[in-house]
Amino acid sequence: MKFLLSFAGVLVAILLLLKFFPSAPINPVLPVPQGQQEVNGHDSEVPKGAGANAEGEEEEGEAPGNTRIAPATPGQTYGAAVDPAGAVPMSALATALGSRDSAQVKLVGKATAVCQAKGCWMTLPTADGQQMRVRFRDYAFFVPKDLSGHTVVVSGWAHRETVSVADQQHYLRDAGKPEKEIAAITQPKQELNFMADGVLVQN
């Protein structure tokens, strides 16, 4: 009899504990951290706070991950600080690179195109009339969409790489090119590109 009473007492105690201290759910669904998403053709890390207002909501008319950057202004720096002293003109890039596949260099040139989706790349003309695409290290900063036509100094690494058909088409869409021109891309392309740590607007 004493055993049954003891058992009943333990059972009641367990039921009371479960009632007042419910266990945590198993395998809870965790929220995706704000500011992170997969971006087609770009790195997956998106700068925190990009495209969101103070309450964390997306701005109307803006795609997730977009930023609102003030128009390009001479003297403005994006990313790491850039000292223009010692920058070589784009026309001297081939000499600076030589036969190497990559080289750390500081270049000055006029931006000819900018990603119109969010300012996550721009192009600078090379001496042979090609366009060198400048991307930004770790996707850590963007540049103004109206930067085209401004003279800039970029600091980072120039490198040769093979760009896939999908990436070429993606960049053309970013630049607002017509679908006919995009569809005409059918082969990978060897390009000279640049990974910038910082960009300085000179004028």
PDB file of C-alpha atoms in Angstrom:
ATOM      1  CA  MET A   1       0.000   0.000   0.000  1.00  0.00           C
ATOM      2  CA  LYS A   2       2.818   2.387   0.906  1.00  0.00           C
ATOM      3  CA  PHE A   3       4.455   1.599  -2.437  1.00  0.00           C
ATOM      4  CA  LEU A   4       1.288   2.516  -4.358  1.00  0.00           C
ATOM      5  CA  LEU A   5       0.923   5.793  -2.438  1.00  0.00           C
ATOM      6  CA  SER A   6       4.563   6.653  -3.108  1.00  0.00           C
ATOM      7  CA  PHE A   7       4.182   5.836  -6.794  1.00  0.00           C
ATOM      8  CA  ALA A   8       1.028   7.972  -7.031  1.00  0.00           C
ATOM      9  CA  GLY A   9       2.824  10.872  -5.319  1.00  0.00           C
ATOM     10  CA  VAL A  10       5.748  10.710  -7.773  1.00  0.00           C
ATOM     11  CA  LEU A  11       3.335  10.532 -10.712  1.00  0.00           C
ATOM     12  CA  VAL A  12       1.429  13.620  -9.490  1.00  0.00           C
ATOM     13  CA  ALA A  13       4.727  15.495  -9.025  1.00  0.00           C
ATOM     14  CA  ILE A  14       5.811  14.647 -12.567  1.00  0.00           C
ATOM     15  CA  LEU A  15       2.469  15.784 -14.000  1.00  0.00           C
ATOM     16  CA  LEU A  16       2.703  19.092 -12.109  1.00  0.00           C
ATOM     17  CA  LEU A  17       6.239  19.668 -13.392  1.00  0.00           C
ATOM     18  CA  LEU A  18       5.135  19.025 -16.970  1.00  0.00           C
ATOM     19  CA  LYS A  19       2.208  21.392 -16.563  1.00  0.00           C
ATOM     20  CA  PHE A  20       4.220  24.334 -15.203  1.00  0.00           C
ATOM     21  CA  PHE A  21       7.516  23.661 -17.025  1.00  0.00           C
ATOM     22  CA  PRO A  22       6.684  22.394 -20.529  1.00  0.00           C
ATOM     23  CA  SER A  23       9.616  20.954 -22.435  1.00  0.00           C
ATOM     24  CA  ALA A  24      11.114  22.843 -25.409  1.00  0.00           C
ATOM     25  CA  PRO A  25       9.974  21.646 -28.845  1.00  0.00           C
ATOM     26  CA  ILE A  26      12.209  19.130 -30.561  1.00  0.00           C
ATOM     27  CA  ASN A  27      14.037  20.407 -33.634  1.00  0.00           C
ATOM     28  CA  PRO A  28      12.606  23.940 -33.564  1.00  0.00           C
ATOM     29  CA  VAL A  29      12.565  25.821 -36.871  1.00  0.00           C
ATOM     30  CA  LEU A  30      15.191  28.549 -36.684  1.00  0.00           C
ATOM     31  CA  PRO A  31      14.679  31.830 -38.571  1.00  0.00           C
ATOM     32  CA  VAL A  32      17.038  32.681 -41.424  1.00  0.00           C
ATOM     33  CA  PRO A  33      19.361  35.523 -40.332  1.00  0.00           C
ATOM     34  CA  GLN A  34      18.302  38.844 -41.813  1.00  0.00           C
ATOM     35  CA  GLY A  35      20.486  40.221 -44.574  1.00  0.00           C
ATOM     36  CA  GLN A  36      21.612  36.819 -45.911  1.00  0.00           C
ATOM     37  CA  GLN A  37      20.314  35.274 -49.102  1.00  0.00           C
ATOM     38  CA  GLU A  38      21.489  33.528 -52.235  1.00  0.00           C
ATOM     39  CA  VAL A  39      22.195  36.025 -54.987  1.00  0.00           C
ATOM     40  CA  ASN A  40      22.324  34.671 -58.539  1.00  0.00           C
ATOM     41  CA  GLY A  41      25.769  35.162 -60.050  1.00  0.00           C
ATOM     42  CA  HIS A  42      27.181  36.913 -56.998  1.00  0.00           C
ATOM     43  CA  ASP A  43      28.606  35.946 -53.642  1.00  0.00           C
ATOM     44  CA  SER A  44      25.939  34.886 -51.135  1.00  0.00           C
ATOM     45  CA  GLU A  45      26.895  37.346 -48.380  1.00  0.00           C
ATOM     46  CA  VAL A  46      24.797  40.508 -48.608  1.00  0.00           C
ATOM     47  CA  PRO A  47      25.775  43.573 -46.553  1.00  0.00           C
ATOM     48  CA  LYS A  48      23.688  43.772 -43.397  1.00  0.00           C
ATOM     49  CA  GLY A  49      20.830  46.237 -43.500  1.00  0.00           C
ATOM     50  CA  ALA A  50      20.838  46.371 -47.271  1.00  0.00           C
ATOM     51  CA  GLY A  51      17.457  47.329 -48.645  1.00  0.00           C
ATOM     52  CA  ALA A  52      15.691  47.398 -45.283  1.00  0.00           C
ATOM     53  CA  ASN A  53      14.240  50.289 -43.330  1.00  0.00           C
ATOM     54  CA  ALA A  54      14.639  50.869 -39.584  1.00  0.00           C
ATOM     55  CA  GLU A  55      11.986  48.242 -38.783  1.00  0.00           C
ATOM     56  CA  GLY A  56      13.778  45.635 -40.897  1.00  0.00           C
ATOM     57  CA  GLU A  57      11.156  45.724 -43.668  1.00  0.00           C
ATOM     58  CA  GLU A  58      12.056  45.906 -47.344  1.00  0.00           C
ATOM     59  CA  GLU A  59      11.633  49.293 -48.983  1.00  0.00           C
ATOM     60  CA  GLU A  60       8.811  49.434 -51.508  1.00  0.00           C
ATOM     61  CA  GLY A  61       9.966  48.894 -55.078  1.00  0.00           C
ATOM     62  CA  GLU A  62      13.340  47.493 -54.020  1.00  0.00           C
ATOM     63  CA  ALA A  63      14.388  43.866 -54.474  1.00  0.00           C
ATOM     64  CA  PRO A  64      15.697  42.106 -51.334  1.00  0.00           C
ATOM     65  CA  GLY A  65      19.350  42.938 -50.732  1.00  0.00           C
ATOM     66  CA  ASN A  66      19.335  46.226 -52.637  1.00  0.00           C
ATOM     67  CA  THR A  67      20.908  49.328 -51.153  1.00  0.00           C
ATOM     68  CA  ARG A  68      20.190  53.023 -51.553  1.00  0.00           C
ATOM     69  CA  ILE A  69      23.523  54.671 -52.288  1.00  0.00           C
ATOM     70  CA  ALA A  70      23.887  58.423 -52.712  1.00  0.00           C
ATOM     71  CA  PRO A  71      24.908  59.656 -56.190  1.00  0.00           C
ATOM     72  CA  ALA A  72      28.626  59.498 -57.013  1.00  0.00           C
ATOM     73  CA  THR A  73      30.582  62.418 -55.527  1.00  0.00           C
ATOM     74  CA  PRO A  74      34.281  63.274 -56.098  1.00  0.00           C
ATOM     75  CA  GLY A  75      36.352  62.312 -53.056  1.00  0.00           C
ATOM     76  CA  GLN A  76      33.930  59.592 -51.924  1.00  0.00           C
ATOM     77  CA  THR A  77      35.458  56.203 -51.040  1.00  0.00           C
ATOM     78  CA  TYR A  78      33.704  52.836 -51.085  1.00  0.00           C
ATOM     79  CA  GLY A  79      35.233  49.900 -49.222  1.00  0.00           C
ATOM     80  CA  ALA A  80      38.782  50.304 -47.873  1.00  0.00           C
ATOM     81  CA  ALA A  81      40.463  53.731 -47.986  1.00  0.00           C
ATOM     82  CA  VAL A  82      42.340  54.324 -51.252  1.00  0.00           C
ATOM     83  CA  ASP A  83      45.341  56.658 -51.619  1.00  0.00           C
ATOM     84  CA  PRO A  84      45.485  57.774 -55.287  1.00  0.00           C
ATOM     85  CA  ALA A  85      49.266  58.264 -55.122  1.00  0.00           C
ATOM     86  CA  GLY A  86      51.063  55.738 -57.290  1.00  0.00           C
ATOM     87  CA  ALA A  87      47.982  54.597 -59.238  1.00  0.00           C
ATOM     88  CA  VAL A  88      48.806  53.584 -62.806  1.00  0.00           C
ATOM     89  CA  PRO A  89      46.512  54.338 -65.773  1.00  0.00           C
ATOM     90  CA  MET A  90      44.481  51.544 -67.327  1.00  0.00           C
ATOM     91  CA  SER A  91      46.651  51.851 -70.438  1.00  0.00           C
ATOM     92  CA  ALA A  92      49.630  50.571 -68.385  1.00  0.00           C
ATOM     93  CA  LEU A  93      47.800  47.546 -66.940  1.00  0.00           C
ATOM     94  CA  ALA A  94      49.218  45.061 -69.448  1.00  0.00           C
ATOM     95  CA  THR A  95      52.744  46.139 -68.516  1.00  0.00           C
ATOM     96  CA  ALA A  96      51.987  45.941 -64.787  1.00  0.00           C
ATOM     97  CA  LEU A  97      50.526  42.444 -65.153  1.00  0.00           C
ATOM     98  CA  GLY A  98      53.174  41.138 -67.576  1.00  0.00           C
ATOM     99  CA  SER A  99      52.959  37.395 -68.127  1.00  0.00           C
ATOM    100  CA  ARG A 100      51.482  36.725 -64.691  1.00  0.00           C
ATOM    101  CA  ASP A 101      47.896  35.543 -64.187  1.00  0.00           C
ATOM    102  CA  SER A 102      47.364  38.043 -61.358  1.00  0.00           C
ATOM    103  CA  ALA A 103      48.997  41.069 -59.766  1.00  0.00           C
ATOM    104  CA  GLN A 104      48.228  43.447 -56.908  1.00  0.00           C
ATOM    105  CA  VAL A 105      47.910  46.921 -58.388  1.00  0.00           C
ATOM    106  CA  LYS A 106      46.270  50.329 -58.027  1.00  0.00           C
ATOM    107  CA  LEU A 107      44.606  51.588 -61.215  1.00  0.00           C
ATOM    108  CA  VAL A 108      42.957  54.802 -62.382  1.00  0.00           C
ATOM    109  CA  GLY A 109      40.386  54.878 -65.170  1.00  0.00           C
ATOM    110  CA  LYS A 110      36.916  56.012 -66.210  1.00  0.00           C
ATOM    111  CA  ALA A 111      33.987  53.777 -65.243  1.00  0.00           C
ATOM    112  CA  THR A 112      32.070  52.790 -68.371  1.00  0.00           C
ATOM    113  CA  ALA A 113      29.283  50.612 -66.930  1.00  0.00           C
ATOM    114  CA  VAL A 114      27.819  49.810 -63.521  1.00  0.00           C
ATOM    115  CA  CYS A 115      25.534  47.014 -62.352  1.00  0.00           C
ATOM    116  CA  GLN A 116      22.048  48.539 -62.415  1.00  0.00           C
ATOM    117  CA  ALA A 117      20.625  45.874 -60.086  1.00  0.00           C
ATOM    118  CA  LYS A 118      22.511  47.057 -56.999  1.00  0.00           C
ATOM    119  CA  GLY A 119      25.899  48.538 -57.954  1.00  0.00           C
ATOM    120  CA  CYS A 120      27.818  45.327 -57.212  1.00  0.00           C
ATOM    121  CA  TRP A 121      30.237  45.612 -60.172  1.00  0.00           C
ATOM    122  CA  MET A 122      31.526  48.149 -62.679  1.00  0.00           C
ATOM    123  CA  THR A 123      33.756  48.079 -65.766  1.00  0.00           C
ATOM    124  CA  LEU A 124      36.883  49.989 -66.776  1.00  0.00           C
ATOM    125  CA  PRO A 125      38.200  50.095 -70.375  1.00  0.00           C
ATOM    126  CA  THR A 126      41.546  48.461 -71.161  1.00  0.00           C
ATOM    127  CA  ALA A 127      44.085  49.691 -73.700  1.00  0.00           C
ATOM    128  CA  ASP A 128      42.865  47.201 -76.323  1.00  0.00           C
ATOM    129  CA  GLY A 129      39.248  48.375 -76.109  1.00  0.00           C
ATOM    130  CA  GLN A 130      38.008  45.556 -73.878  1.00  0.00           C
ATOM    131  CA  GLN A 131      36.103  46.052 -70.624  1.00  0.00           C
ATOM    132  CA  MET A 132      37.668  44.919 -67.356  1.00  0.00           C
ATOM    133  CA  ARG A 133      34.999  43.968 -64.824  1.00  0.00           C
ATOM    134  CA  VAL A 134      35.644  45.230 -61.295  1.00  0.00           C
ATOM    135  CA  ARG A 135      33.974  43.320 -58.472  1.00  0.00           C
ATOM    136  CA  PHE A 136      34.212  44.040 -54.757  1.00  0.00           C
ATOM    137  CA  ARG A 137      35.943  41.773 -52.261  1.00  0.00           C
ATOM    138  CA  ASP A 138      33.609  39.643 -50.109  1.00  0.00           C
ATOM    139  CA  TYR A 139      30.652  41.526 -51.606  1.00  0.00           C
ATOM    140  CA  ALA A 140      31.244  43.947 -48.732  1.00  0.00           C
ATOM    141  CA  PHE A 141      30.313  47.195 -50.491  1.00  0.00           C
ATOM    142  CA  PHE A 142      28.508  48.579 -53.531  1.00  0.00           C
ATOM    143  CA  VAL A 143      29.081  51.654 -55.696  1.00  0.00           C
ATOM    144  CA  PRO A 144      26.525  54.192 -56.971  1.00  0.00           C
ATOM    145  CA  LYS A 145      24.605  53.134 -60.072  1.00  0.00           C
ATOM    146  CA  ASP A 146      25.414  56.513 -61.673  1.00  0.00           C
ATOM    147  CA  LEU A 147      29.201  56.014 -61.384  1.00  0.00           C
ATOM    148  CA  SER A 148      29.557  55.519 -65.151  1.00  0.00           C
ATOM    149  CA  GLY A 149      31.552  58.412 -66.651  1.00  0.00           C
ATOM    150  CA  HIS A 150      33.395  59.192 -63.408  1.00  0.00           C
ATOM    151  CA  THR A 151      37.153  58.719 -63.034  1.00  0.00           C
ATOM    152  CA  VAL A 152      37.914  56.241 -60.237  1.00  0.00           C
ATOM    153  CA  VAL A 153      40.940  54.730 -58.515  1.00  0.00           C
ATOM    154  CA  VAL A 154      40.628  51.040 -57.645  1.00  0.00           C
ATOM    155  CA  SER A 155      42.973  49.129 -55.356  1.00  0.00           C
ATOM    156  CA  GLY A 156      43.169  45.332 -55.374  1.00  0.00           C
ATOM    157  CA  TRP A 157      44.066  42.415 -57.643  1.00  0.00           C
ATOM    158  CA  ALA A 158      43.950  42.231 -61.446  1.00  0.00           C
ATOM    159  CA  HIS A 159      43.579  38.657 -62.661  1.00  0.00           C
ATOM    160  CA  ARG A 160      42.839  36.613 -65.749  1.00  0.00           C
ATOM    161  CA  GLU A 161      39.887  34.217 -65.559  1.00  0.00           C
ATOM    162  CA  THR A 162      37.483  32.233 -67.709  1.00  0.00           C
ATOM    163  CA  VAL A 163      33.914  33.542 -67.367  1.00  0.00           C
ATOM    164  CA  SER A 164      31.107  31.022 -67.942  1.00  0.00           C
ATOM    165  CA  VAL A 165      28.207  31.563 -70.355  1.00  0.00           C
ATOM    166  CA  ALA A 166      25.782  31.849 -67.416  1.00  0.00           C
ATOM    167  CA  ASP A 167      27.881  34.540 -65.712  1.00  0.00           C
ATOM    168  CA  GLN A 168      28.307  36.519 -68.944  1.00  0.00           C
ATOM    169  CA  GLN A 169      24.545  36.459 -69.494  1.00  0.00           C
ATOM    170  CA  HIS A 170      23.919  37.434 -65.889  1.00  0.00           C
ATOM    171  CA  TYR A 171      26.195  40.473 -66.163  1.00  0.00           C
ATOM    172  CA  LEU A 172      24.426  41.579 -69.353  1.00  0.00           C
ATOM    173  CA  ARG A 173      21.052  41.355 -67.579  1.00  0.00           C
ATOM    174  CA  ASP A 174      22.497  43.412 -64.693  1.00  0.00           C
ATOM    175  CA  ALA A 175      23.519  46.034 -67.253  1.00  0.00           C
ATOM    176  CA  GLY A 176      20.023  46.102 -68.765  1.00  0.00           C
ATOM    177  CA  LYS A 177      21.034  44.661 -72.154  1.00  0.00           C
ATOM    178  CA  PRO A 178      18.339  43.255 -74.516  1.00  0.00           C
ATOM    179  CA  GLU A 179      17.541  39.530 -74.441  1.00  0.00           C
ATOM    180  CA  LYS A 180      18.714  39.126 -78.049  1.00  0.00           C
ATOM    181  CA  GLU A 181      22.233  40.219 -77.063  1.00  0.00           C
ATOM    182  CA  ILE A 182      22.128  37.991 -73.973  1.00  0.00           C
ATOM    183  CA  ALA A 183      21.025  34.935 -75.968  1.00  0.00           C
ATOM    184  CA  ALA A 184      23.926  35.452 -78.386  1.00  0.00           C
ATOM    185  CA  ILE A 185      26.400  34.457 -75.641  1.00  0.00           C
ATOM    186  CA  THR A 186      27.155  30.768 -76.213  1.00  0.00           C
ATOM    187  CA  GLN A 187      30.828  30.278 -75.264  1.00  0.00           C
ATOM    188  CA  PRO A 188      32.941  30.827 -72.118  1.00  0.00           C
ATOM    189  CA  LYS A 189      35.211  33.838 -72.428  1.00  0.00           C
ATOM    190  CA  GLN A 190      38.734  34.589 -71.199  1.00  0.00           C
ATOM    191  CA  GLU A 191      38.692  37.973 -69.470  1.00  0.00           C
ATOM    192  CA  LEU A 192      40.892  40.270 -67.453  1.00  0.00           C
ATOM    193  CA  ASN A 193      39.003  41.130 -64.255  1.00  0.00           C
ATOM    194  CA  PHE A 194      39.671  42.935 -61.003  1.00  0.00           C
ATOM    195  CA  MET A 195      38.847  42.249 -57.345  1.00  0.00           C
ATOM    196  CA  ALA A 196      38.801  45.599 -55.538  1.00  0.00           C
ATOM    197  CA  ASP A 197      39.324  46.232 -51.837  1.00  0.00           C
ATOM    198  CA  GLY A 198      38.340  49.873 -52.260  1.00  0.00           C
ATOM    199  CA  VAL A 199      37.169  52.426 -54.832  1.00  0.00           C
ATOM    200  CA  LEU A 200      37.845  56.182 -54.774  1.00  0.00           C
ATOM    201  CA  VAL A 201      35.821  58.572 -56.953  1.00  0.00           C
ATOM    202  CA  GLN A 202      38.285  61.156 -58.319  1.00  0.00           C
ATOM    203  CA  ASN A 203      35.927  63.261 -60.437  1.00  0.00           C
TER     204      ASN A 203
END
